[in-house]
Amino acid sequence: MDVSVKINEIVRQVSSLDYNSKIQVAEKILSLLKKHKKADSSSVNLTQLKGLGAEMWNQIDVDSYLQNEQSSSKI
């Protein structure tokens, strides 16, 4: 069955409900959407971050940079 046909059937069924039942359906759909969004935004695959910002270090001597940072943090 085509997705648009399924959606149209759901809309037809919801249209036949009373107002309060329509509100309940809408609340359940919103709840599902919020859970889906939360799941998508909270999970980060760290391997996707590999190499991020690597081009910044192309022209920098890392050892020298670290020595500078370590000596500047000493009080």
CSV table of C-alpha atoms in Angstrom, one decimal:
chain,number,residue,atom,x,y,z
A,1,MET,CA,0.0,0.0,0.0
A,2,ASP,CA,1.3,3.4,-1.0
A,3,VAL,CA,2.2,5.8,1.9
A,4,SER,CA,-0.1,8.5,0.7
A,5,VAL,CA,-3.0,6.1,0.6
A,6,LYS,CA,-2.2,5.1,4.2
A,7,ILE,CA,-2.0,8.7,5.3
A,8,ASN,CA,-5.3,9.5,3.6
A,9,GLU,CA,-6.9,6.5,5.3
A,10,ILE,CA,-5.6,7.6,8.7
A,11,VAL,CA,-6.9,11.2,8.1
A,12,ARG,CA,-10.3,9.8,7.1
A,13,GLN,CA,-10.5,7.7,10.3
A,14,VAL,CA,-9.4,10.6,12.5
A,15,SER,CA,-11.9,12.9,10.8
A,16,SER,CA,-14.7,10.7,11.9
A,17,LEU,CA,-13.7,11.0,15.6
A,18,ASP,CA,-15.1,13.4,18.1
A,19,TYR,CA,-13.1,16.5,19.1
A,20,ASN,CA,-11.6,15.0,22.3
A,21,SER,CA,-10.5,11.9,20.5
A,22,LYS,CA,-8.9,14.0,17.8
A,23,ILE,CA,-6.9,15.9,20.4
A,24,GLN,CA,-5.8,12.5,21.9
A,25,VAL,CA,-4.5,11.4,18.5
A,26,ALA,CA,-2.7,14.7,18.0
A,27,GLU,CA,-1.1,14.4,21.4
A,28,LYS,CA,0.1,10.9,20.7
A,29,ILE,CA,1.6,11.9,17.3
A,30,LEU,CA,3.4,14.8,18.9
A,31,SER,CA,4.7,12.5,21.6
A,32,LEU,CA,6.1,10.2,19.0
A,33,LEU,CA,7.7,13.0,17.1
A,34,LYS,CA,9.3,14.4,20.2
A,35,LYS,CA,10.8,11.0,21.1
A,36,HIS,CA,12.1,10.6,17.6
A,37,LYS,CA,13.7,14.0,17.6
A,38,LYS,CA,15.2,13.4,21.0
A,39,ALA,CA,16.7,10.1,19.9
A,40,ASP,CA,18.1,11.7,16.7
A,41,SER,CA,19.7,14.7,18.4
A,42,SER,CA,21.1,13.0,21.5
A,43,SER,CA,23.0,10.3,19.8
A,44,VAL,CA,26.4,11.3,18.3
A,45,ASN,CA,28.6,8.8,16.5
A,46,LEU,CA,32.1,9.9,17.6
A,47,THR,CA,33.7,8.3,14.6
A,48,GLN,CA,32.0,11.0,12.4
A,49,LEU,CA,34.1,13.6,14.2
A,50,LYS,CA,37.4,12.0,13.1
A,51,GLY,CA,39.5,14.6,11.4
A,52,LEU,CA,37.3,17.5,12.2
A,53,GLY,CA,39.4,20.6,12.4
A,54,ALA,CA,42.5,18.8,11.2
A,55,GLU,CA,43.3,21.5,8.6
A,56,MET,CA,43.9,23.9,11.5
A,57,TRP,CA,47.0,22.0,12.5
A,58,ASN,CA,48.7,21.7,9.0
A,59,GLN,CA,50.8,24.8,9.5
A,60,ILE,CA,51.4,24.5,13.3
A,61,ASP,CA,54.2,22.7,15.1
A,62,VAL,CA,52.1,20.7,17.7
A,63,ASP,CA,55.0,20.2,20.1
A,64,SER,CA,55.9,23.9,20.1
A,65,TYR,CA,52.2,24.8,20.5
A,66,LEU,CA,51.8,22.4,23.5
A,67,GLN,CA,55.0,23.8,25.2
A,68,ASN,CA,53.7,27.3,24.8
A,69,GLU,CA,50.3,26.4,26.3
A,70,GLN,CA,51.9,24.5,29.2
A,71,SER,CA,54.3,27.3,30.0
A,72,SER,CA,51.6,30.0,29.8
A,73,SER,CA,49.4,28.1,32.3
A,74,LYS,CA,52.1,27.9,35.0
A,75,ILE,CA,51.7,30.7,37.5
